[in-house]
Amino acid sequence: MKYDFDRPIDRWNNFAAKYDEMEARFGRRDLIPMWIADMDLMTAQPILDAIDARNRQGIFGYTSRPDSYFEAVCQWQEKRNGWKPDPALCLYTLGVVPALCTFVREFSKPGDEILFTTPVYGEFFDSVENWGRKCLTVPLKEENGYYSMDFEAFEEALKRRPPLFILCNPHNPVGRAWTADELRRMGELCVQYGTLIISDEIHSDLMLFGHKHIPMATVSEEIAANTITCTSATKTFNLAGLQAATLMFPNEKLRDTYQAFWKSMDVHRNNSFSLVAVEAAFRYGEEWLEQLLAHLERNVKYVEDYLKENIPEITLHRPECTYLLWLNCKGLGLAGDALPQFMINEAHLALNDGRGFGKTEGEGYMRMNIACPMCTLEKAMAQLKAAVDKHMGR
């Protein structure tokens, strides 16, 4: 089936956070929303068909999760990433962020330091601080827009014996697909210092330009035994509103410790629609995904070329993954709040302020979501060019 990702879809007044919450967040309604990480693109037809069939039954009682659900999740991992997780060690969760919060709560103590690298998805900070723990951050090394791990600083941080290292693999927002060697070195150091790895791999299906995702749990048996993996169909297939993710544990002890918390609140079931949508996605969604990746690559190339030709003050290092662009806007000479306000009030774009991913590491950066039709992207870039031209006196 051929999918049309360039067909605009009106999401206004449809309870879409990206649109209906924009004015409250950015202070204006007349912006192109390119912030929160979901897509302005319709999901795969097999998913829609599965939801339609479930809806036609007309009864939405408590759901019973069949064995085929986690089998589909694990079979997808095997096919896409060459990894065979054990379905018996998988758990359902509402989302990766609630899972991160639970890991912090259950596998550390108040006052503990939790390790992660920056810049990074802002919810990492909240997941740690909301439970009375402290963020132990290691800035990534950046050279000409390319980010890499500072292993010397990473090991120094591990010497403080943090109970958890939260890894973003692949990385949001800098768009790195970590290599096997990088992952191995991270993993071995964590094993050496007794730090449990929580690997957030929610973007792992969105690999671009020939890059491959490597699950941390595939690097070695020793590292696998020290890694809990977080995955989901929600980023891949644009299903975030259905609230379903999968956690893959290395052993029953860690699985049961995590599960005890959620069972104490009786939260352990999918809703009626996520149950069928997730299984349909992983069994029948690959054709859609391959077409999506081609569309995203085209969008990345368009922004890349447009910036070089029209807005040289803003630079982009081509991402290896995700539909999120990490834009270096330092050439505009706008510091602090001036940069996001420029994007809002001059370019009329709703982008993520880079400081939300690390106050120092994100200064001068903006994150742009390009999972949209080309016409949206063309309009956004034209608005950005007009604003920059005016700002630079061209």
CSV table of N, CA, C and O in Angstrom, one decimal, residues 36-80:
chain,number,residue,atom,x,y,z
A,36,ILE,N,6.3,19.3,20.4
A,36,ILE,CA,6.2,18.0,21.1
A,36,ILE,C,6.4,16.8,20.1
A,36,ILE,O,6.1,17.0,18.9
A,37,ALA,N,7.0,15.7,20.5
A,37,ALA,CA,7.5,14.7,19.6
A,37,ALA,C,6.4,13.7,19.2
A,37,ALA,O,6.4,12.5,19.7
A,38,ASP,N,5.4,14.2,18.5
A,38,ASP,CA,4.5,13.2,17.8
A,38,ASP,C,4.4,13.7,16.3
A,38,ASP,O,4.9,14.8,16.0
A,39,MET,N,3.8,13.0,15.4
A,39,MET,CA,3.8,13.2,14.0
A,39,MET,C,2.5,13.8,13.5
A,39,MET,O,1.4,13.4,14.0
A,40,ASP,N,2.6,14.7,12.6
A,40,ASP,CA,1.4,15.2,11.9
A,40,ASP,C,1.1,14.3,10.7
A,40,ASP,O,0.8,14.8,9.6
A,41,LEU,N,1.2,13.0,10.9
A,41,LEU,CA,1.1,12.0,9.8
A,41,LEU,C,0.2,10.9,10.3
A,41,LEU,O,0.3,10.4,11.4
A,42,MET,N,-0.7,10.4,9.4
A,42,MET,CA,-1.6,9.3,9.8
A,42,MET,C,-0.8,8.0,10.0
A,42,MET,O,0.1,7.7,9.2
A,43,THR,N,-1.2,7.2,10.9
A,43,THR,CA,-0.6,6.0,11.2
A,43,THR,C,-0.9,4.9,10.1
A,43,THR,O,-1.7,5.1,9.2
A,44,ALA,N,-0.4,3.7,10.3
A,44,ALA,CA,-0.5,2.6,9.3
A,44,ALA,C,-1.9,2.1,9.2
A,44,ALA,O,-2.6,2.0,10.3
A,45,GLN,N,-2.3,1.7,8.1
A,45,GLN,CA,-3.7,1.3,7.8
A,45,GLN,C,-4.0,0.0,8.7
A,45,GLN,O,-5.1,-0.1,9.2
A,46,PRO,N,-3.1,-1.0,8.8
A,46,PRO,CA,-3.5,-2.1,9.6
A,46,PRO,C,-3.8,-1.8,11.1
A,46,PRO,O,-4.6,-2.5,11.7
A,47,ILE,N,-3.2,-0.7,11.6
A,47,ILE,CA,-3.5,-0.3,12.9
A,47,ILE,C,-4.9,0.3,13.0
A,47,ILE,O,-5.7,0.0,13.9
A,48,LEU,N,-5.2,1.2,12.0
A,48,LEU,CA,-6.5,1.7,11.9
A,48,LEU,C,-7.6,0.6,11.8
A,48,LEU,O,-8.7,0.7,12.4
A,49,ASP,N,-7.3,-0.4,11.0
A,49,ASP,CA,-8.2,-1.5,10.8
A,49,ASP,C,-8.5,-2.2,12.1
A,49,ASP,O,-9.6,-2.6,12.4
A,50,ALA,N,-7.4,-2.5,12.8
A,50,ALA,CA,-7.5,-3.2,14.1
A,50,ALA,C,-8.3,-2.4,15.1
A,50,ALA,O,-9.2,-3.0,15.8
A,51,ILE,N,-8.1,-1.1,15.2
A,51,ILE,CA,-8.9,-0.2,16.1
A,51,ILE,C,-10.3,-0.2,15.7
A,51,ILE,O,-11.3,-0.2,16.5
A,52,ASP,N,-10.6,-0.1,14.3
A,52,ASP,CA,-12.0,0.0,13.8
A,52,ASP,C,-12.7,-1.3,14.2
A,52,ASP,O,-13.9,-1.3,14.6
A,53,ALA,N,-12.0,-2.5,14.0
A,53,ALA,CA,-12.7,-3.7,14.4
A,53,ALA,C,-13.0,-3.8,15.9
A,53,ALA,O,-14.1,-4.3,16.3
A,54,ARG,N,-12.1,-3.3,16.7
A,54,ARG,CA,-12.3,-3.3,18.1
A,54,ARG,C,-13.4,-2.4,18.5
A,54,ARG,O,-14.3,-2.7,19.3
A,55,ASN,N,-13.5,-1.3,17.8
A,55,ASN,CA,-14.6,-0.3,18.1
A,55,ASN,C,-15.9,-0.8,17.7
A,55,ASN,O,-16.9,-0.6,18.4
A,56,ARG,N,-16.0,-1.6,16.6
A,56,ARG,CA,-17.3,-2.1,16.1
A,56,ARG,C,-17.9,-3.1,17.1
A,56,ARG,O,-19.1,-3.3,17.1
A,57,GLN,N,-17.1,-3.7,17.9
A,57,GLN,CA,-17.6,-4.6,18.9
A,57,GLN,C,-18.5,-3.9,19.9
A,57,GLN,O,-19.5,-4.4,20.4
A,58,GLY,N,-18.2,-2.6,20.2
A,58,GLY,CA,-19.1,-1.8,21.0
A,58,GLY,C,-19.0,-2.0,22.5
A,58,GLY,O,-19.8,-1.5,23.2
A,59,ILE,N,-18.1,-2.8,23.0
A,59,ILE,CA,-18.0,-3.1,24.4
A,59,ILE,C,-16.5,-2.9,24.8
A,59,ILE,O,-15.6,-3.4,24.1
A,60,PHE,N,-16.3,-2.0,25.8
A,60,PHE,CA,-14.9,-1.6,26.1
A,60,PHE,C,-14.7,-1.9,27.6
A,60,PHE,O,-14.4,-1.1,28.4
A,61,GLY,N,-14.8,-3.2,27.9
A,61,GLY,CA,-14.5,-3.6,29.3
A,61,GLY,C,-13.1,-3.8,29.6
A,61,GLY,O,-12.2,-3.5,28.8
A,62,TYR,N,-12.8,-4.5,30.7
A,62,TYR,CA,-11.4,-4.7,31.1
A,62,TYR,C,-10.8,-5.6,30.0
A,62,TYR,O,-11.4,-6.6,29.6
A,63,THR,N,-9.5,-5.4,29.7
A,63,THR,CA,-8.8,-6.1,28.7
A,63,THR,C,-8.0,-7.2,29.3
A,63,THR,O,-7.4,-7.1,30.3
A,64,SER,N,-7.9,-8.3,28.5
A,64,SER,CA,-7.0,-9.4,28.9
A,64,SER,C,-5.9,-9.5,27.8
A,64,SER,O,-6.2,-9.6,26.6
A,65,ARG,N,-4.7,-9.4,28.3
A,65,ARG,CA,-3.6,-9.4,27.3
A,65,ARG,C,-3.2,-10.8,26.9
A,65,ARG,O,-2.7,-11.6,27.7
A,66,PRO,N,-3.3,-11.1,25.6
A,66,PRO,CA,-2.9,-12.4,25.1
A,66,PRO,C,-1.4,-12.6,25.0
A,66,PRO,O,-0.7,-11.6,25.0
A,67,ASP,N,-0.9,-13.8,25.0
A,67,ASP,CA,0.5,-14.1,24.9
A,67,ASP,C,1.0,-13.5,23.6
A,67,ASP,O,2.2,-13.1,23.5
A,68,SER,N,0.2,-13.4,22.6
A,68,SER,CA,0.6,-12.9,21.3
A,68,SER,C,1.1,-11.5,21.3
A,68,SER,O,1.8,-11.0,20.4
A,69,TYR,N,0.7,-10.7,22.3
A,69,TYR,CA,1.0,-9.3,22.4
A,69,TYR,C,2.5,-9.1,22.6
A,69,TYR,O,3.2,-8.5,21.8
A,70,PHE,N,3.1,-9.7,23.7
A,70,PHE,CA,4.5,-9.6,23.9
A,70,PHE,C,5.3,-10.4,22.9
A,70,PHE,O,6.5,-10.0,22.5
A,71,GLU,N,4.7,-11.5,22.4
A,71,GLU,CA,5.4,-12.2,21.3
A,71,GLU,C,5.6,-11.3,20.1
A,71,GLU,O,6.7,-11.4,19.4
A,72,ALA,N,4.6,-10.5,19.7
A,72,ALA,CA,4.7,-9.6,18.6
A,72,ALA,C,5.8,-8.6,18.8
A,72,ALA,O,6.6,-8.2,17.9
A,73,VAL,N,5.9,-8.0,20.0
A,73,VAL,CA,6.9,-7.1,20.4
A,73,VAL,C,8.3,-7.7,20.3
A,73,VAL,O,9.2,-7.1,19.7
A,74,CYS,N,8.5,-8.9,20.8
A,74,CYS,CA,9.8,-9.5,20.7
A,74,CYS,C,10.2,-10.0,19.3
A,74,CYS,O,11.4,-9.9,19.0
A,75,GLN,N,9.2,-10.4,18.6
A,75,GLN,CA,9.5,-10.8,17.2
A,75,GLN,C,9.9,-9.6,16.4
A,75,GLN,O,10.8,-9.7,15.5
A,76,TRP,N,9.3,-8.5,16.6
A,76,TRP,CA,9.8,-7.2,15.9
A,76,TRP,C,11.2,-6.9,16.3
A,76,TRP,O,12.0,-6.6,15.4
A,77,GLN,N,11.6,-7.0,17.5
A,77,GLN,CA,13.0,-6.8,17.9
A,77,GLN,C,13.9,-7.7,17.2
A,77,GLN,O,15.0,-7.3,16.7
A,78,GLU,N,13.5,-9.0,17.1
A,78,GLU,CA,14.4,-10.0,16.5
A,78,GLU,C,14.5,-9.6,15.0
A,78,GLU,O,15.6,-9.7,14.4
A,79,LYS,N,13.4,-9.3,14.3
A,79,LYS,CA,13.5,-9.0,12.9
A,79,LYS,C,14.3,-7.7,12.6
A,79,LYS,O,15.1,-7.6,11.7
A,80,ARG,N,14.0,-6.7,13.4
A,80,ARG,CA,14.6,-5.4,13.1
A,80,ARG,C,16.0,-5.2,13.7
A,80,ARG,O,16.9,-4.5,13.1
